[in-house]
DNA sequence: CGCAATTAGATTGTATCAAATCTAATCTGT
DNA sequence: ACAGATTAGATTTGATACAATCTAATTGCG
């Protein structure tokens, strides 16, 4: 590909993914607002609903986020009554994150809300699934700072 | 799909795109730093290298970004000597963005740098192109605040 | 043991993003 | 002409992201 072609916005996979990410989150935003959640708070809960009582580090590995992002986010969610942050007795360097009852309860409302949000997405389950698997394959191949 | 399946992080197209976006930008970051650019500054230049002398609004339409993001970004790039911001004489509500010679020059270095960056991506041109077209198709179907 | 290296998390500073609001300029219908 | 609606940008505020740096705790090894 020549210079001008390679540098066209339209030919950039990275930009397409970047733009898609922001536009999809924009669509989710009003639905998540009904739950009182931001998008990042929502994905934190997705992890905890699957596996509760994990360390901040493990949470960050699932989400590809570091402590600089998670620490203030989790403090806000703790203040909102969604979860607890508790240092490990064995090794005080670890912080364990546990859902409150309220945090666990929210899963039901989230399920209803997310179904509505998905209906607003002009894409079939099959197409979504196909693109998702292709991107997951790419994501797992990418060199990571987390090894 | 039942409740637990639907709410699994692994089954979320939106999260996969969101994580991919950040991880790819992370890979680009050190390469762009060689050019003295952040990722957002780089995509602004991609647009201007294709079509110079456009309004802030048109720039925002290409990038899916609004003035709240672009105004401070463009002021920083103006201060860095990459572009000029100039109000239209005909309609002073419009700001035209024009590259400086330095801004135009940077395209050559960016081409070299981006080739290097792409070599670091564990993906073939064909696969990248295929995923890109699928995501562009989705992106163009999404309802937009910009109509 | 005792010290260097490692590790987890917190903090700080910079750079996005986006919703809401504001100002100035232009357009529209009568 | 002119009031009301629309439009383009700027500003403000709040929420991420992330690199770099710091602190405290733990581990590895001679």
XYZ file of C-alpha atoms (C1' of nucleotides) in Angstrom:
354
model
C 0.000 0.000 0.000
C 1.435 3.416 -0.863
C 1.938 6.237 1.594
C -1.317 8.102 1.016
C -3.405 4.925 1.118
C -1.780 3.658 4.329
C -2.417 6.973 6.097
C -6.086 7.308 5.162
C -8.380 7.414 8.177
C -10.696 4.995 6.411
C -7.951 2.389 6.128
C -7.018 2.437 9.813
C -8.235 -0.579 11.750
C -7.252 1.137 14.983
C -9.343 4.226 14.284
C -12.368 2.160 13.275
C -12.185 0.222 16.539
C -11.600 3.431 18.511
C -14.601 5.171 16.911
C -16.825 2.081 17.278
C -15.933 1.820 20.943
C -16.952 5.401 21.696
C -20.138 5.232 19.619
C -21.338 1.978 21.195
C -20.623 3.292 24.688
C -22.589 6.403 23.727
C -25.574 4.182 22.882
C -25.270 2.299 26.173
C -24.897 5.475 28.255
C -28.583 6.440 28.701
C -29.490 2.831 29.567
C -26.687 2.549 32.109
C -27.695 5.938 33.532
C -31.025 4.318 34.496
C -28.973 1.994 36.706
C -26.886 4.885 38.006
C -23.779 3.427 36.377
C -21.077 4.669 34.053
C -19.757 2.271 31.434
C -16.571 1.518 33.369
C -18.529 0.871 36.552
C -20.753 -1.469 34.555
C -17.872 -3.593 33.287
C -16.450 -3.786 36.811
C -19.791 -5.220 37.936
C -19.850 -7.671 35.004
C -16.599 -9.159 36.319
C -17.772 -9.250 39.950
C -21.122 -10.823 39.052
C -19.161 -13.676 37.502
C -16.556 -13.936 40.244
C -16.887 -12.048 43.495
C -14.210 -11.460 46.125
C -11.202 -10.978 43.851
C -8.220 -8.671 44.241
C -7.897 -5.308 42.561
C -5.071 -6.761 40.508
C -7.152 -9.677 39.224
C -9.996 -7.295 38.406
C -7.570 -5.132 36.436
C -6.307 -8.142 34.490
C -9.825 -8.999 33.361
C -10.552 -5.411 32.341
C -7.118 -4.388 31.011
C -7.113 -1.519 33.534
C -4.474 -0.546 36.106
C -4.715 0.723 39.668
C -4.522 4.344 38.523
C -7.913 3.889 36.895
C -9.436 1.360 39.271
C -8.552 2.840 42.678
C -10.650 6.036 42.347
C -13.373 4.139 40.452
C -13.729 1.482 43.159
C -13.713 4.107 45.920
C -16.631 5.813 44.189
C -18.483 2.512 43.834
C -17.811 1.757 47.495
C -19.236 5.168 48.439
C -22.288 4.337 46.281
C -22.820 1.175 48.316
C -22.148 -1.276 45.481
C -19.083 -2.986 46.936
C -16.560 -3.239 49.775
C -12.791 -2.815 49.562
C -10.960 -4.868 52.177
C -7.264 -5.447 52.693
C -6.155 -9.026 53.000
C -5.038 -10.125 56.457
C -2.460 -12.523 55.004
C -0.819 -9.977 52.739
C -1.769 -6.390 53.296
C -0.663 -5.437 49.807
C -3.795 -7.116 48.440
C -7.194 -5.429 48.347
C -10.133 -7.765 47.953
C -13.264 -6.431 46.239
C -16.623 -7.840 47.395
C -20.120 -6.932 46.229
C -22.679 -5.668 48.735
C -26.205 -7.120 48.618
C -27.197 -3.994 46.673
C -24.397 -4.647 44.198
C -25.554 -8.250 43.751
C -29.186 -7.191 43.393
C -28.368 -4.805 40.576
C -27.682 -7.768 38.296
C -31.379 -8.344 37.723
C -32.080 -4.754 36.725
C -28.945 -4.782 34.571
C -30.205 -7.815 32.696
C -33.484 -6.065 31.813
C -31.700 -2.853 30.877
C -29.081 -4.561 28.754
C -31.667 -6.449 26.776
C -33.285 -3.107 25.937
C -29.914 -1.616 25.011
C -29.113 -4.524 22.723
C -32.414 -4.072 20.922
C -31.163 -0.597 20.026
C -28.105 -2.066 18.376
C -28.630 -2.566 14.640
C -26.888 -5.936 14.648
C -27.938 -9.551 14.969
C -26.707 -11.832 17.734
C -24.881 -13.866 15.068
C -23.031 -10.912 13.548
C -22.171 -9.545 17.002
C -20.857 -12.942 18.012
C -18.776 -13.294 14.844
C -17.113 -9.874 15.160
C -16.577 -10.424 18.886
C -14.700 -13.684 18.335
C -12.490 -12.138 15.650
C -11.604 -9.242 17.954
C -11.031 -11.528 20.954
C -8.634 -13.540 18.834
C -6.756 -10.343 17.955
C -6.839 -9.084 21.551
C -5.300 -12.311 22.865
C -2.510 -12.101 20.294
C -1.546 -8.526 21.215
C 1.636 -8.142 23.265
C 0.584 -7.037 26.719
C 2.247 -5.029 29.455
C 0.598 -7.556 31.724
C 2.459 -10.407 30.063
C -29.357 -16.562 25.893
C -30.027 -16.777 29.635
C -29.263 -14.055 32.129
C -25.857 -15.278 33.264
C -24.647 -15.938 29.727
C -25.792 -12.527 28.449
C -23.993 -10.713 31.261
C -20.648 -12.491 30.886
C -17.805 -10.118 30.077
C -16.602 -12.585 27.468
C -19.905 -12.370 25.613
C -19.947 -8.585 25.375
C -19.135 -7.209 21.942
C -18.939 -3.715 23.403
C -16.327 -4.683 25.985
C -14.223 -6.556 23.452
C -14.164 -3.500 21.184
C -13.469 -1.211 24.151
C -10.568 -3.355 25.373
C -9.173 -3.806 21.844
C -9.254 -0.075 21.294
C -7.241 0.690 24.404
C -4.754 -2.130 23.844
C -4.048 -1.150 20.229
C -3.628 2.501 21.201
C -1.221 1.305 23.894
C 0.867 -0.403 21.214
C 0.852 2.717 19.041
C 1.725 5.058 21.927
C 5.527 4.670 22.000
C 5.689 5.002 18.206
C 3.549 8.140 18.224
C 5.627 9.524 21.083
C 8.602 9.501 18.668
C 6.594 11.984 16.589
C 5.599 13.964 19.676
C 1.952 13.030 19.176
C -0.819 11.533 21.275
C -3.215 9.147 19.555
C -5.976 11.742 19.280
C -3.586 14.310 17.815
C -2.493 11.681 15.313
C -6.006 10.974 14.043
C -6.625 14.736 13.708
C -3.567 14.877 11.464
C -4.747 11.840 9.466
C -7.877 13.802 8.552
C -5.993 17.006 7.737
C -3.397 15.207 5.607
C -6.287 13.971 3.469
C -8.207 17.249 3.396
C -6.702 20.452 4.734
C -8.515 23.700 5.544
C -11.746 22.280 6.966
C -13.920 23.553 9.786
C -13.794 22.256 13.328
C -17.282 20.861 12.790
C -16.299 18.886 9.682
C -13.204 17.593 11.478
C -15.420 16.464 14.332
C -17.756 14.631 11.965
C -14.886 12.614 10.537
C -13.573 11.721 13.978
C -16.873 11.364 15.888
C -15.642 14.032 18.305
C -17.315 17.262 19.432
C -15.983 20.735 20.161
C -15.592 19.976 23.839
C -12.866 17.506 22.920
C -11.449 19.224 19.852
C -11.148 22.836 21.029
C -8.503 22.239 23.724
C -6.805 19.583 21.569
C -6.492 21.917 18.566
C -5.256 24.774 20.753
C -2.498 22.504 22.006
C -1.610 21.463 18.461
C -1.595 25.125 17.389
C 0.764 25.934 20.264
C 2.970 23.038 19.080
C 3.172 24.640 15.627
C 1.319 21.883 13.764
C -1.693 23.912 12.569
C -3.494 27.253 12.495
C -6.999 27.983 13.777
C -8.624 30.819 11.834
C -12.160 32.195 11.990
C -14.000 32.499 8.717
C -14.550 36.056 7.469
C -17.896 35.107 5.933
C -19.343 33.492 9.030
C -17.464 34.025 12.229
C -19.059 31.009 13.827
C -16.801 28.807 11.695
C -13.219 28.017 12.592
C -11.052 26.712 9.757
C -8.162 24.420 10.605
C -5.074 24.587 8.373
C -1.820 22.676 8.633
C 1.468 24.544 8.986
C 4.424 23.468 6.836
C 5.669 21.585 9.895
C 2.327 19.832 10.182
C 2.454 18.825 6.509
C 6.062 17.682 6.794
C 5.231 15.338 9.644
C 3.346 13.085 7.227
C 6.595 11.564 5.928
C 7.897 10.710 9.381
C 4.454 9.394 10.326
C 4.499 7.043 7.349
C 7.804 5.527 8.428
C 6.698 5.295 12.042
C 3.339 3.750 11.269
C 4.879 1.063 9.114
C 7.037 0.118 12.103
C 4.004 0.159 14.400
C 2.014 -2.063 12.063
C 4.871 -4.591 11.992
C 4.330 -4.902 15.751
C 0.696 -5.835 15.210
C 0.236 -9.621 15.121
C -2.234 -9.425 12.231
C -2.070 -9.661 8.464
C -3.161 -6.848 6.159
C -5.984 -9.098 4.957
C -7.363 -9.918 8.398
C -7.080 -6.269 9.465
C -8.930 -5.218 6.344
C -11.684 -7.773 6.887
C -12.346 -6.824 10.513
C -12.147 -3.133 9.618
C -14.851 -3.425 6.951
C -17.158 -5.359 9.298
C -16.759 -2.707 11.997
C -17.180 0.163 9.520
C -20.424 -1.436 8.374
C -21.607 -1.576 12.002
C -20.394 1.966 12.724
C -22.360 3.358 9.790
C -25.525 1.597 10.959
C -25.342 2.974 14.500
C -27.767 5.769 15.324
C -25.735 8.929 15.698
C -26.230 12.147 17.621
C -24.844 13.705 14.470
C -27.622 12.233 12.347
C 19.122 -13.463 59.781
C 19.261 -9.365 56.710
C 19.134 -6.899 52.565
C 18.002 -6.411 47.660
C 14.404 -7.226 44.590
C 9.713 -7.700 43.794
C 4.876 -6.804 44.300
C 0.237 -4.398 45.222
C -1.855 -0.514 45.569
C -2.089 4.738 46.018
C -0.970 9.188 44.255
C 0.076 12.745 40.893
C 0.004 14.890 36.528
C -1.415 14.972 31.755
C -4.683 13.938 28.194
C -8.855 12.636 26.706
C -14.157 12.274 26.286
C -18.738 13.975 26.677
C -23.049 16.348 28.611
C -24.723 20.759 29.755
C -24.573 25.440 29.330
C -23.166 29.817 27.357
C -22.103 33.360 23.707
C -22.079 35.218 19.311
C -23.537 35.034 14.658
C -26.706 33.848 11.054
C -31.024 32.461 9.078
C -36.231 32.459 8.523
C -40.771 33.913 7.958
C -43.660 37.614 7.989
C -36.617 45.102 9.469
C -36.825 42.027 13.220
C -37.980 38.514 16.803
C -37.392 33.651 17.292
C -34.964 29.603 15.975
C -30.810 27.589 14.637
C -25.890 26.950 14.399
C -20.750 26.898 15.591
C -17.639 27.100 19.031
C -16.069 27.785 23.826
C -16.363 26.723 28.593
C -17.312 24.053 32.650
C -17.726 19.935 35.110
C -17.270 15.118 35.942
C -15.372 10.628 34.698
C -12.100 8.030 32.788
C -7.224 6.360 31.121
C -2.477 5.845 31.877
C 2.607 6.811 32.774
C 5.569 7.743 36.448
C 6.536 7.720 41.029
C 5.908 6.539 45.828
C 4.963 3.601 49.999
C 4.435 -0.458 52.465
C 4.706 -5.301 52.630
C 6.640 -9.607 51.285
C 9.863 -12.783 49.189
C 14.325 -14.797 47.792
C 18.690 -16.011 48.752
C 23.421 -16.026 50.446
